[in-house]
CSV table of C-alpha atoms and ligand atoms in Angstrom, one decimal:
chain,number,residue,atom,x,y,z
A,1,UNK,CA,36.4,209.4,-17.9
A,2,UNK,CA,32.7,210.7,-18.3
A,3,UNK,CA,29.5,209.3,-16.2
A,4,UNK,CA,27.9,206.0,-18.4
A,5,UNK,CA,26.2,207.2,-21.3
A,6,UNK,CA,23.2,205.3,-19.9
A,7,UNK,CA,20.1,208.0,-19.0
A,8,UNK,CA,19.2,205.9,-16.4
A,9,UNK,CA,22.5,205.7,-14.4
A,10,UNK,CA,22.9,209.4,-14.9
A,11,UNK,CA,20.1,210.3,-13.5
A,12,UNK,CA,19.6,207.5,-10.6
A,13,UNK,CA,23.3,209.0,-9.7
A,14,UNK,CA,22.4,212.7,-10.1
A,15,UNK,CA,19.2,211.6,-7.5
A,16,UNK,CA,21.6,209.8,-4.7
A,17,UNK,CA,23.7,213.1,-5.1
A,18,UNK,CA,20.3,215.3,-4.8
A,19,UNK,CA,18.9,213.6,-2.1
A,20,UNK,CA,22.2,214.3,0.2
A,21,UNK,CA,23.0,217.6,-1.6
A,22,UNK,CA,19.4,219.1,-2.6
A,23,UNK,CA,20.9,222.1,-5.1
A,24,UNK,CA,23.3,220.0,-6.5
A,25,UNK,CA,21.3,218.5,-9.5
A,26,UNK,CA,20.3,222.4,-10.2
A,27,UNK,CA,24.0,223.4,-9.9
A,28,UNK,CA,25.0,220.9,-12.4
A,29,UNK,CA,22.4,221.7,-14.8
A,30,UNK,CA,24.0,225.4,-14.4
A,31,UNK,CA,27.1,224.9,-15.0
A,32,UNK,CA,26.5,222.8,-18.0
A,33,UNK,CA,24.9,225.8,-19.3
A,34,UNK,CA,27.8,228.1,-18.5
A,35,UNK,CA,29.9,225.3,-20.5
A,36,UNK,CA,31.3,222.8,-17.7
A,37,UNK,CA,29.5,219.4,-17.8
A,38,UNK,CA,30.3,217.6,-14.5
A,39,UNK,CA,29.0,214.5,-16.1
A,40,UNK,CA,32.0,214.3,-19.0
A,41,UNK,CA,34.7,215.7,-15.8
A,42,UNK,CA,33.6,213.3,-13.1
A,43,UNK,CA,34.3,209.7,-13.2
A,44,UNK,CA,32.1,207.8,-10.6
A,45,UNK,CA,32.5,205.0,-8.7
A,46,UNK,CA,29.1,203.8,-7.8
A,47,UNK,CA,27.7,200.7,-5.9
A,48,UNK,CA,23.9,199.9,-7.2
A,49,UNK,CA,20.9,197.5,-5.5
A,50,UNK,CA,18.4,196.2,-8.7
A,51,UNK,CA,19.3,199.5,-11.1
A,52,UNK,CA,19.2,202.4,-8.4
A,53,UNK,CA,22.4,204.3,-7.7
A,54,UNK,CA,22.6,204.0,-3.3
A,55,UNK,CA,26.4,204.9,-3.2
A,56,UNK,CA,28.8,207.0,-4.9
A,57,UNK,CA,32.6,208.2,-5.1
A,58,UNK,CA,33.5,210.8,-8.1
A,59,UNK,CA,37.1,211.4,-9.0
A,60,UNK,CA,37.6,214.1,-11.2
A,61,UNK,CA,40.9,214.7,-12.6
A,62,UNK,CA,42.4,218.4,-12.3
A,63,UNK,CA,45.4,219.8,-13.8
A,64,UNK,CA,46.7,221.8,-11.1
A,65,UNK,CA,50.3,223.7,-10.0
A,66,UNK,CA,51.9,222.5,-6.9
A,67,UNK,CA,55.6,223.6,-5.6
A,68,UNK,CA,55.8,225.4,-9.0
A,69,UNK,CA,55.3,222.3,-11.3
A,70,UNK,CA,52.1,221.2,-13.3
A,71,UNK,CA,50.9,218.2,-12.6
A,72,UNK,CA,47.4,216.0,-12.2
A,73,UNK,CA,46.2,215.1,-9.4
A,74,UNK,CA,43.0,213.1,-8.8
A,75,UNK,CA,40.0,215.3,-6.8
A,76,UNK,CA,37.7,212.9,-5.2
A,77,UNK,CA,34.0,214.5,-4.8
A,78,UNK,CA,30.6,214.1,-3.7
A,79,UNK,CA,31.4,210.8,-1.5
A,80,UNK,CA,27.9,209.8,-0.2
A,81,UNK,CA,25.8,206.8,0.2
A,82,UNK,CA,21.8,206.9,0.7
A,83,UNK,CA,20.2,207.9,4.0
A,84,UNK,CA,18.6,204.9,5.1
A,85,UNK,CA,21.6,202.1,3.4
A,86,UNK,CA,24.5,203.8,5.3
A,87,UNK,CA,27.3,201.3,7.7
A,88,UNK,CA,26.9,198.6,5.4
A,89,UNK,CA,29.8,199.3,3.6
A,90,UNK,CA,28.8,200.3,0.0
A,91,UNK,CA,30.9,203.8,0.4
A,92,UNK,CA,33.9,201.5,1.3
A,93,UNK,CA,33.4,199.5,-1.7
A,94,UNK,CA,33.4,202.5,-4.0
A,95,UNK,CA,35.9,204.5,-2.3
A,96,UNK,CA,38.2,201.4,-2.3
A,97,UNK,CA,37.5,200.8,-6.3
A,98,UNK,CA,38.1,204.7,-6.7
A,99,UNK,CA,41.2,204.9,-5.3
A,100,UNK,CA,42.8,201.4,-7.2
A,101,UNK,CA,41.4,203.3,-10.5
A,102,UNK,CA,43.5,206.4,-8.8
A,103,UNK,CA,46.5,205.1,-8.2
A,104,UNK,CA,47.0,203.7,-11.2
A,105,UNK,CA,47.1,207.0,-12.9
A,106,UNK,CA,47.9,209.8,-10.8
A,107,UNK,CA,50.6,210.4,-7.5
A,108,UNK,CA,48.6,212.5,-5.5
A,109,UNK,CA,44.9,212.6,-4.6
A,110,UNK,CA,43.0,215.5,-2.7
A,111,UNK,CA,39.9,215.9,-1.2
A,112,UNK,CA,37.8,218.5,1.1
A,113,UNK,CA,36.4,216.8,3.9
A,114,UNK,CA,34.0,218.6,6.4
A,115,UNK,CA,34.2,215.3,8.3
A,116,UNK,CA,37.8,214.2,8.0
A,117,UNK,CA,37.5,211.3,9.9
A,118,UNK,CA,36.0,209.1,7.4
A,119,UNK,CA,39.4,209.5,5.5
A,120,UNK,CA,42.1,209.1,7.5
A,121,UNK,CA,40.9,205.5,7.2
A,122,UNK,CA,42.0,205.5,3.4
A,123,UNK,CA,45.1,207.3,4.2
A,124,UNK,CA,44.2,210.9,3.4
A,125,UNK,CA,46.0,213.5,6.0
A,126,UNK,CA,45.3,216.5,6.8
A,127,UNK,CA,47.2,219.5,5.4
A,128,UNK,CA,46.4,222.9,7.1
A,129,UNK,CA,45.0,225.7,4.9
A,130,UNK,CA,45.7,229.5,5.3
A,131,UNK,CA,44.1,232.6,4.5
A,132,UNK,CA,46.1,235.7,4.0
A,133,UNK,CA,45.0,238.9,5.5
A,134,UNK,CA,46.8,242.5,5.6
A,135,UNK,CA,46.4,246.1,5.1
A,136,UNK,CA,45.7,247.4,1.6
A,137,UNK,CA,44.7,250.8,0.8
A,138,UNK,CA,41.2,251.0,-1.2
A,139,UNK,CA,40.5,253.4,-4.0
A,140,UNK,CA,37.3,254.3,-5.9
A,141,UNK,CA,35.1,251.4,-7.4
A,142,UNK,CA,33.9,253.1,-10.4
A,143,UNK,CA,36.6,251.3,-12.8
A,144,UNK,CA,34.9,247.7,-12.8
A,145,UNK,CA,32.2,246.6,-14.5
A,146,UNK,CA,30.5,243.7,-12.6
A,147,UNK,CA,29.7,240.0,-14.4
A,148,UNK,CA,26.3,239.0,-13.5
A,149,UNK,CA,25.7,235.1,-13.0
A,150,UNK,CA,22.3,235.2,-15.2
A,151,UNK,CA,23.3,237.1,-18.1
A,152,UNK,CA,24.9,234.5,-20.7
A,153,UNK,CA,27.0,236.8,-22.3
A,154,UNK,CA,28.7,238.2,-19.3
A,155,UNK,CA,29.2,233.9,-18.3
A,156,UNK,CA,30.7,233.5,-21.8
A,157,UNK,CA,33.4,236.4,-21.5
A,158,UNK,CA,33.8,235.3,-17.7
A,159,UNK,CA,34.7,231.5,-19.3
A,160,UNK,CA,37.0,233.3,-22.4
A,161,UNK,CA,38.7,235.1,-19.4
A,162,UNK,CA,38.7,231.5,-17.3
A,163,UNK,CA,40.4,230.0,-20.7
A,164,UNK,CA,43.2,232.1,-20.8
A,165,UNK,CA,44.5,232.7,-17.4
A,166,UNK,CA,47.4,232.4,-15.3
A,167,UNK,CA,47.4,229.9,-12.5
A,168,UNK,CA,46.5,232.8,-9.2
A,169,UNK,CA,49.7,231.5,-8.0
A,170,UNK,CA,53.0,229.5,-8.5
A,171,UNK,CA,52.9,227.4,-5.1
A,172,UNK,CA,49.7,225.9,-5.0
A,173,UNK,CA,46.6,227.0,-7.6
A,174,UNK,CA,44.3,224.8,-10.2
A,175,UNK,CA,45.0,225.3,-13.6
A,176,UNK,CA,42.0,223.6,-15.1
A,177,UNK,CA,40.9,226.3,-17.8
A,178,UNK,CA,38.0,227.1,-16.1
A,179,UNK,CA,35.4,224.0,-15.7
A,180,UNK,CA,36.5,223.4,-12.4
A,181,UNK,CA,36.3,227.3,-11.5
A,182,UNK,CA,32.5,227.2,-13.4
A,183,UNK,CA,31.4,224.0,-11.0
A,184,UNK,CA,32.8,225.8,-7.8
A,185,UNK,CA,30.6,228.9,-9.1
A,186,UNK,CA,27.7,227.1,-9.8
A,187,UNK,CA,27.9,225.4,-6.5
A,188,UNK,CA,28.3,228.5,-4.4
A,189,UNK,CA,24.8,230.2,-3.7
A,190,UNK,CA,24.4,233.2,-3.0
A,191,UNK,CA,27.8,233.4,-4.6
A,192,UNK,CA,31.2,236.1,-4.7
A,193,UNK,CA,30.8,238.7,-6.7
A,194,UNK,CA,32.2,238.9,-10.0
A,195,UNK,CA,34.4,241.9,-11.3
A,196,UNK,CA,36.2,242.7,-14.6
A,197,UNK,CA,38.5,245.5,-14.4
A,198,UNK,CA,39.4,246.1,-18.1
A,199,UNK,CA,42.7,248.6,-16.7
A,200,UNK,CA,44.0,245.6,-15.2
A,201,UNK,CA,42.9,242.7,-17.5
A,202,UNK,CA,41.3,241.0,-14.8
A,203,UNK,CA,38.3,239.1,-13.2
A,204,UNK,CA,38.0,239.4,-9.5
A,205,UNK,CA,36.1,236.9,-7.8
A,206,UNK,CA,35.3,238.5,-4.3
A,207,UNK,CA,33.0,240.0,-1.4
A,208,UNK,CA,33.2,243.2,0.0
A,209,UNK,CA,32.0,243.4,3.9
A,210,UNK,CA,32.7,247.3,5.0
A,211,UNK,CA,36.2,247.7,5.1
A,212,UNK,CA,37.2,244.2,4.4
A,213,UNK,CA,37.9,242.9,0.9
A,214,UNK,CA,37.5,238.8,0.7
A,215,UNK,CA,39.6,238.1,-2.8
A,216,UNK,CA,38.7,234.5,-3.7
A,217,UNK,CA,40.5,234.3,-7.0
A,218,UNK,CA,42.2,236.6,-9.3
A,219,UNK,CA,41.8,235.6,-13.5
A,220,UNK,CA,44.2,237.4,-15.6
A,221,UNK,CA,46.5,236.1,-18.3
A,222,UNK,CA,48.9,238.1,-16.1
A,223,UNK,CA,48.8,238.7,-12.3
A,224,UNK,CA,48.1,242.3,-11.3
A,225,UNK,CA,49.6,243.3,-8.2
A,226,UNK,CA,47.6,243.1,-5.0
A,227,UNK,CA,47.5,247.6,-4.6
A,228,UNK,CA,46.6,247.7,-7.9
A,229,UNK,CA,43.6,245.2,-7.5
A,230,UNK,CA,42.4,247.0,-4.1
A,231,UNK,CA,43.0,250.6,-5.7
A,232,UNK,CA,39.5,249.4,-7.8
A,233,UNK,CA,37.8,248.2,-4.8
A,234,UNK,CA,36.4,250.6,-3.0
A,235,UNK,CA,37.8,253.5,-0.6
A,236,UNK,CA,36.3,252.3,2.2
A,237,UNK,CA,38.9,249.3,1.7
A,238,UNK,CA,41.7,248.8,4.4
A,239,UNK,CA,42.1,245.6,4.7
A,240,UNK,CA,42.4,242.6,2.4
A,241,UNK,CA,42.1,238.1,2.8
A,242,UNK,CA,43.3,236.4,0.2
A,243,UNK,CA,41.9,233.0,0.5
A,244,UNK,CA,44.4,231.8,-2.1
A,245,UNK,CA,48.5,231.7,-1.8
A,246,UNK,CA,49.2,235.4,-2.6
A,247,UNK,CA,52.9,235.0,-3.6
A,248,UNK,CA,51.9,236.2,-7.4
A,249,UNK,CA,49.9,239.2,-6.0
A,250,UNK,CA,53.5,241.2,-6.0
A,251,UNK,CA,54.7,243.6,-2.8
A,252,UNK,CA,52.0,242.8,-0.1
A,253,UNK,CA,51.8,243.1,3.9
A,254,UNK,CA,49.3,239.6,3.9
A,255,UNK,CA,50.3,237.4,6.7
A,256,UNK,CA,48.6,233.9,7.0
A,257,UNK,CA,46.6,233.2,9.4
A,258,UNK,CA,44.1,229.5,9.9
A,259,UNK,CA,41.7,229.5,7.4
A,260,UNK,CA,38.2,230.0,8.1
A,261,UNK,CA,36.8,227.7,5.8
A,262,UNK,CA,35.0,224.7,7.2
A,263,UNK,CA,35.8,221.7,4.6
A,264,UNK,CA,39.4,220.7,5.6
A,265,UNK,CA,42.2,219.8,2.6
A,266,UNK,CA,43.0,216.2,2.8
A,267,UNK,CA,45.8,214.9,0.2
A,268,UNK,CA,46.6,211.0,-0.3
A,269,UNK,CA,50.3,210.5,-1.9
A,270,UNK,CA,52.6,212.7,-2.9
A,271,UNK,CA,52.5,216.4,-1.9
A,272,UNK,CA,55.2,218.7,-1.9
A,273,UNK,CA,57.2,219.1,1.6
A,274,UNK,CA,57.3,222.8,1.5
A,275,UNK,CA,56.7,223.9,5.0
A,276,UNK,CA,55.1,227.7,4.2
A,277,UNK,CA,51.3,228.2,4.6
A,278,UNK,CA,48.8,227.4,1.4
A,279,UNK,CA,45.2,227.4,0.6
A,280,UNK,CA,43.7,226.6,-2.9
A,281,UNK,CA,41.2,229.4,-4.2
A,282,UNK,CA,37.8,228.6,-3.5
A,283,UNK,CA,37.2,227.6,-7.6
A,284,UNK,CA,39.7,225.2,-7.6
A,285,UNK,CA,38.4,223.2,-5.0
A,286,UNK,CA,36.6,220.1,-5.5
B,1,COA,C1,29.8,209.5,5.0
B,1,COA,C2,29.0,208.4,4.2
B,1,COA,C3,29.3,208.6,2.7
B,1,COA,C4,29.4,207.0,4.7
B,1,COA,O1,28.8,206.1,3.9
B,1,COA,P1,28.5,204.6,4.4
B,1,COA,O2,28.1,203.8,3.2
B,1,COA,O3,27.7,204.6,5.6
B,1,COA,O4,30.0,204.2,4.8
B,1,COA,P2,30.6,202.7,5.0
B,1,COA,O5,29.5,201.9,5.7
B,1,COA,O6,31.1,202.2,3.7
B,1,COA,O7,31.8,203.0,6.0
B,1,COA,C5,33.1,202.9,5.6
B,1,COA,C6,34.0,203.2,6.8
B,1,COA,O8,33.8,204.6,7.1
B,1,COA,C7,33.4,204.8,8.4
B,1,COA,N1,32.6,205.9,8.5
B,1,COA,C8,31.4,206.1,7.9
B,1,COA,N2,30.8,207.3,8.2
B,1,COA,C9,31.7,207.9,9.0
B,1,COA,C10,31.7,209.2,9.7
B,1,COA,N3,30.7,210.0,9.5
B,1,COA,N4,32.8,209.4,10.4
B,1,COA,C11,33.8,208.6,10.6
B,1,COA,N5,33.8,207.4,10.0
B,1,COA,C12,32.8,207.0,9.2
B,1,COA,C13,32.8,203.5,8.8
B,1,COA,O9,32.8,203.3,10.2
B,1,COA,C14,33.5,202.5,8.0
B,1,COA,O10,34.7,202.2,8.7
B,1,COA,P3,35.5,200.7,8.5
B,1,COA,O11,35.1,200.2,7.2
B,1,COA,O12,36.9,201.1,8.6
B,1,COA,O13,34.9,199.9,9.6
B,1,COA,C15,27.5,208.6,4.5
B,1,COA,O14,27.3,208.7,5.9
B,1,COA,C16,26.9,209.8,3.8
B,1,COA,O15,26.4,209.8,2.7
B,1,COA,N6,26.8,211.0,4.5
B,1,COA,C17,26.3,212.2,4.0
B,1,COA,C18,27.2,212.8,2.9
B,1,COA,C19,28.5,213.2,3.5
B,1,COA,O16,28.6,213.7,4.6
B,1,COA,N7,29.6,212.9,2.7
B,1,COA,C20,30.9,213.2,3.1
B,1,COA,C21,31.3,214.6,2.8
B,1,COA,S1,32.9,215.0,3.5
């Protein structure tokens, strides 16, 4: 369900959400450019004093694949109430509202938390997050062709390549088509870089730091194997983290280890019971 076609609430809500997050409103207005509109993806639950937006809870609802199956769970976002109205309640009130609207429709709802206490008391839990690091042997980089954030056409052949991807894994990966991956994007400043590597039909999302390749996400309509991704990375490349499950990347050494990402996975509902080690890519976090 969209944001109120109203003017007013969109903006009073896109001005709570700057004046807690300040390149948020810019973020949105880029990735509405690139094609994803957070206002028709997010539904929010707001509480308003005469007209003004002071508190806000947005649910957006993201087709995902979890223990193998595709599902929809609901991914609550951008929780926050204004600076000087806070401990009066008004982020209970929409939190409660968004989560009766929640579990009417879906099983499972997820969140990142960077302060996970102020969930537990709406019975989200914790569930640990790995990343997945191992040796990998680089090769020379001269096969990509790198996308660049501010060149349209290179944003409208990464969201063709978003379109018609494989979820990065079979355990645990978003499978939203690419708005939620474009949000995430548009969020992260200075940002991954972006690779396509037209030998392997593939968009690598990732940062190099000397010998270390960070792999963020992988989009292909059909997973190349982790060698053959790091044999395009560089030769100075020993060692791979996958900061998504790697269990599509084919043979690998990766062993998980605790994620180093600060913004913890909290789930409310149902979640699968497998016991092995998960993360979500970074673009399919909300
Ligand atoms: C976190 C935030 C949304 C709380 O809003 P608020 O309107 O002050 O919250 P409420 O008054 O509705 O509090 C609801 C409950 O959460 C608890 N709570 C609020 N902030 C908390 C915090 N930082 N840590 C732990 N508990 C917290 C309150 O004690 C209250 O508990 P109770 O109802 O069980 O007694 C607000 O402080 C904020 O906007 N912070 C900046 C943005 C942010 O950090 N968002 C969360 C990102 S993970």
């Amino acid at each position: 369900m969209a944001y109120p076609a109203s003017p007013e609430l969109r903006a009073s809500t896109l001005a709570l959400l700057g004046g807690t997050w300040t390149r948020l409103p810019s973020a949105v207005a880029q990735a509405r450019v690139w094609g994803a509109d957070w206002c028709e993806r997010s539904t929010p639950f707001v509480h308003t004093i005469e007209g003004e937006v002071v508190a806000h809870v947005g649910v957006l609802e993201i087709p995902v694949v979890l223990a193998g199956r595709s599902c929809t769970v609901a991914g609550v976002h951008a929780v926050c109430t204004h600076a000087e109205l806070r401990g009066r309640g008004h982020m209970r009130g929409c939190m409660e509202a968004a989560l009766s609207w929640i579990d009417a429709r879906y099983d499972t709802a997820i969140l990142w938390a960077n302060d996970p206490e102020i969930y537990t008391r709406f019975g989200f839990v914790s569930q640990a997050e790995s990343i997945f690091v191992g040796p990998v042997p680089g090769g020379p980089d001269d096969g990509l062709r790198l996308l660049a954030r501010d060149d349209p056409r290179d944003m409208d052949f990464l969201a063709t390549q978003l379109a018609r991807r494989c979820p990065v894994s079979r355990r645990v990966a978003g499978h939203d088509g690419g708005w939620l991956a474009l949000i995430d994007l548009a969020l992260w400043s200075p940002g991954p870089s972006l690779a396509w590597i037209p030998a392997l039909e593939c968009v690598v999302v990732y940062s190099i730091r000397e010998r270390f390749l960070d792999l963020y996400d992988v989009i292909a309509p059909q997973m190349p194997s982790l060698a053959q991704i790091a044999a395009h990375m560089g030769s100075q490349v020993d060692t791979a983290i996958a900061y998504f499950c790697p269990d599509a990347l084919g043979d690998h050494g990766l062993v998980a280890e605790p994620t180093v990402l600060i913004d913890q996975l909290m789930v409310r509902g149902e979640w699968p019971s497998d016991p092995q080690a998960l993360a979500f890519s970074p673009l399919a976090r909300c």
